[in-house]
Coordinates of C-alpha atoms in Angstrom, one line a residue:
X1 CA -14.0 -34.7 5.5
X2 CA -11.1 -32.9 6.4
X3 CA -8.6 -34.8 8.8
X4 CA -5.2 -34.2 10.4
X5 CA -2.5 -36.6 10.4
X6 CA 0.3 -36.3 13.0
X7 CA 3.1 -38.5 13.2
X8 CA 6.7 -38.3 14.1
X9 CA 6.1 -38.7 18.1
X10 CA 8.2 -40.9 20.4
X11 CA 10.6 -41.5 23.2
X12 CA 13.6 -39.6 23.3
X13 CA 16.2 -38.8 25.3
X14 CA 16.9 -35.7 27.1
X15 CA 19.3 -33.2 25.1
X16 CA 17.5 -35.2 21.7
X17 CA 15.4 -33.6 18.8
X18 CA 12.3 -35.1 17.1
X19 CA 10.6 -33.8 14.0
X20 CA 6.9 -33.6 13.8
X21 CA 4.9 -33.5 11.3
X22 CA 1.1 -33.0 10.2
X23 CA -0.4 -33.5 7.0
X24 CA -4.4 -32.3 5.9
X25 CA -6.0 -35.6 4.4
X26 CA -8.2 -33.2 2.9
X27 CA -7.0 -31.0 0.0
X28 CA -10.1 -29.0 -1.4
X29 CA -9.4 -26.0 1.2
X30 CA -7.3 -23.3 1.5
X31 CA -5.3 -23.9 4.8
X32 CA -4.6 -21.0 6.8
X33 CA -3.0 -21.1 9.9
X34 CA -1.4 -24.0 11.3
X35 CA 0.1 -24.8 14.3
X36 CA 0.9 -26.9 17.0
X37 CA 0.2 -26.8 20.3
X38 CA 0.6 -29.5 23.6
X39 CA -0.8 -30.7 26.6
X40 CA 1.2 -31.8 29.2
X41 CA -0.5 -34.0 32.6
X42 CA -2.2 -32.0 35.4
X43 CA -1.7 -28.5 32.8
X44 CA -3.5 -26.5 30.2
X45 CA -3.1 -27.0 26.7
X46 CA -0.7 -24.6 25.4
X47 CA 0.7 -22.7 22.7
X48 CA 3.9 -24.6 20.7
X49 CA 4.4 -22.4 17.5
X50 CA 1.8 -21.2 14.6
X51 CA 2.7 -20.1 11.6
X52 CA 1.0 -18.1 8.9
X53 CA -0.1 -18.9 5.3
X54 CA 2.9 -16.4 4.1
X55 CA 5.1 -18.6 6.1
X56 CA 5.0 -15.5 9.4
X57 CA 6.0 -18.4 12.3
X58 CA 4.9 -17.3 16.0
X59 CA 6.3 -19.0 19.2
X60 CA 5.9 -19.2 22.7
X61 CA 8.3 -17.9 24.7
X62 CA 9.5 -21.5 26.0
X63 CA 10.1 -23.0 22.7
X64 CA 12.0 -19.8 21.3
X65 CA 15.4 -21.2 20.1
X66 CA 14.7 -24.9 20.2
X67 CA 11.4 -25.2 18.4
X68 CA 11.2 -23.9 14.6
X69 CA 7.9 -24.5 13.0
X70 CA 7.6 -24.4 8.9
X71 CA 5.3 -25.5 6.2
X72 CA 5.0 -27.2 2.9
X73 CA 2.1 -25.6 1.6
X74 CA 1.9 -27.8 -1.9
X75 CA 1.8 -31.0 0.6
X76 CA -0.7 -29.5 3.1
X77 CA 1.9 -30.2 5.7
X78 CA 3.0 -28.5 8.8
X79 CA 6.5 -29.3 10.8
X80 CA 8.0 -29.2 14.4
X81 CA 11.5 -29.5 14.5
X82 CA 12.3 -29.9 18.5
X83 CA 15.7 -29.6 19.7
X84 CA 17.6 -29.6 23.1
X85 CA 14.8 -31.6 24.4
X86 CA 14.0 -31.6 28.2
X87 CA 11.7 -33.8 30.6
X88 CA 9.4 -30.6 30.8
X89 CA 8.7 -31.0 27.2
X90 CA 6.5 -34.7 27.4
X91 CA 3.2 -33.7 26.6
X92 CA 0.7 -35.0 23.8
X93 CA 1.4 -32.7 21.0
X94 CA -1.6 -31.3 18.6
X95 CA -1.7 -30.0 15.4
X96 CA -4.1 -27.6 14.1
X97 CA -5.2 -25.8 10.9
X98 CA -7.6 -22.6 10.0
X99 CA -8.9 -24.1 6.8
X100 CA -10.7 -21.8 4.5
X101 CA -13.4 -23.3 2.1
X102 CA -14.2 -22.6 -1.4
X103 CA -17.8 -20.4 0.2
X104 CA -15.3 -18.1 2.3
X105 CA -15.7 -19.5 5.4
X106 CA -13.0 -20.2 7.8
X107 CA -13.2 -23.9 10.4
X108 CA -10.6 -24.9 13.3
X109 CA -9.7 -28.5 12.6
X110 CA -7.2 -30.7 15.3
X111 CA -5.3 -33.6 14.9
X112 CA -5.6 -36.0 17.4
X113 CA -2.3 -35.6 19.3
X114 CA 1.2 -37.4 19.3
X115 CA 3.2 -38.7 22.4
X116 CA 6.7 -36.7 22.8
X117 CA 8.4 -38.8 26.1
X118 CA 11.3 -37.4 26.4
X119 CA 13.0 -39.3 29.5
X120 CA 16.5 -41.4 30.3

């Protein structure tokens, strides 16, 4: 079964930087897209960054500047670097993959989310 790892998460304070990461347990797919996105108390989940299998990164426009998403495609592993951190950033933080299987179909997979606190 194919399962997301996330890990990197934590308390930090404002103005600090934390690097996410997000490893596929599973490694008979072809991952597609990856991404991460969060979900902050009382708000939508959002959009973070995705980025393509050709390495193409996408951002919303909040995180342009301070986020920068990349990918180790021979670890099956997808990164958040966060910088300049700010209170408004403390959500639960999930990754996600477009996996494509061996019978050319494509499945949405999810991690189950990290804490990012980012407080004095």
């Amino acid at each position: 079964q194919v399962q997301l790892v996330e890990s990197g998460g934590g308390l930090v304070q404002p103005g600090g930087s934390l690097r996410l990461s997000c490893a596929v347990s599973e490694s008979r797919f072809s991952i597609s897209t990856m991404g991460w996105y969060r979900q902050a108390p009382g708000k939508e989940r959002e959009l973070v960054a995705t980025i393509g299998s050709r390495g193409d990164p996408n951002y919303a426009d909040s995180m342009k500047g301070r986020f920068t998403i990349s990918r180790d495609n021979a670890k099956n592993t997808v990164f958040l670097q966060m910088n300049s951190l700010t209170p408004e950033d403390t959500a639960v933080y999930y990754c996600n993959a477009v996996i494509l299987t061996m019978w050319g179909s494509f499945h949405n997979y999810w991690g189950q989310g990290t804490q990012v606190t980012v407080a004095s």
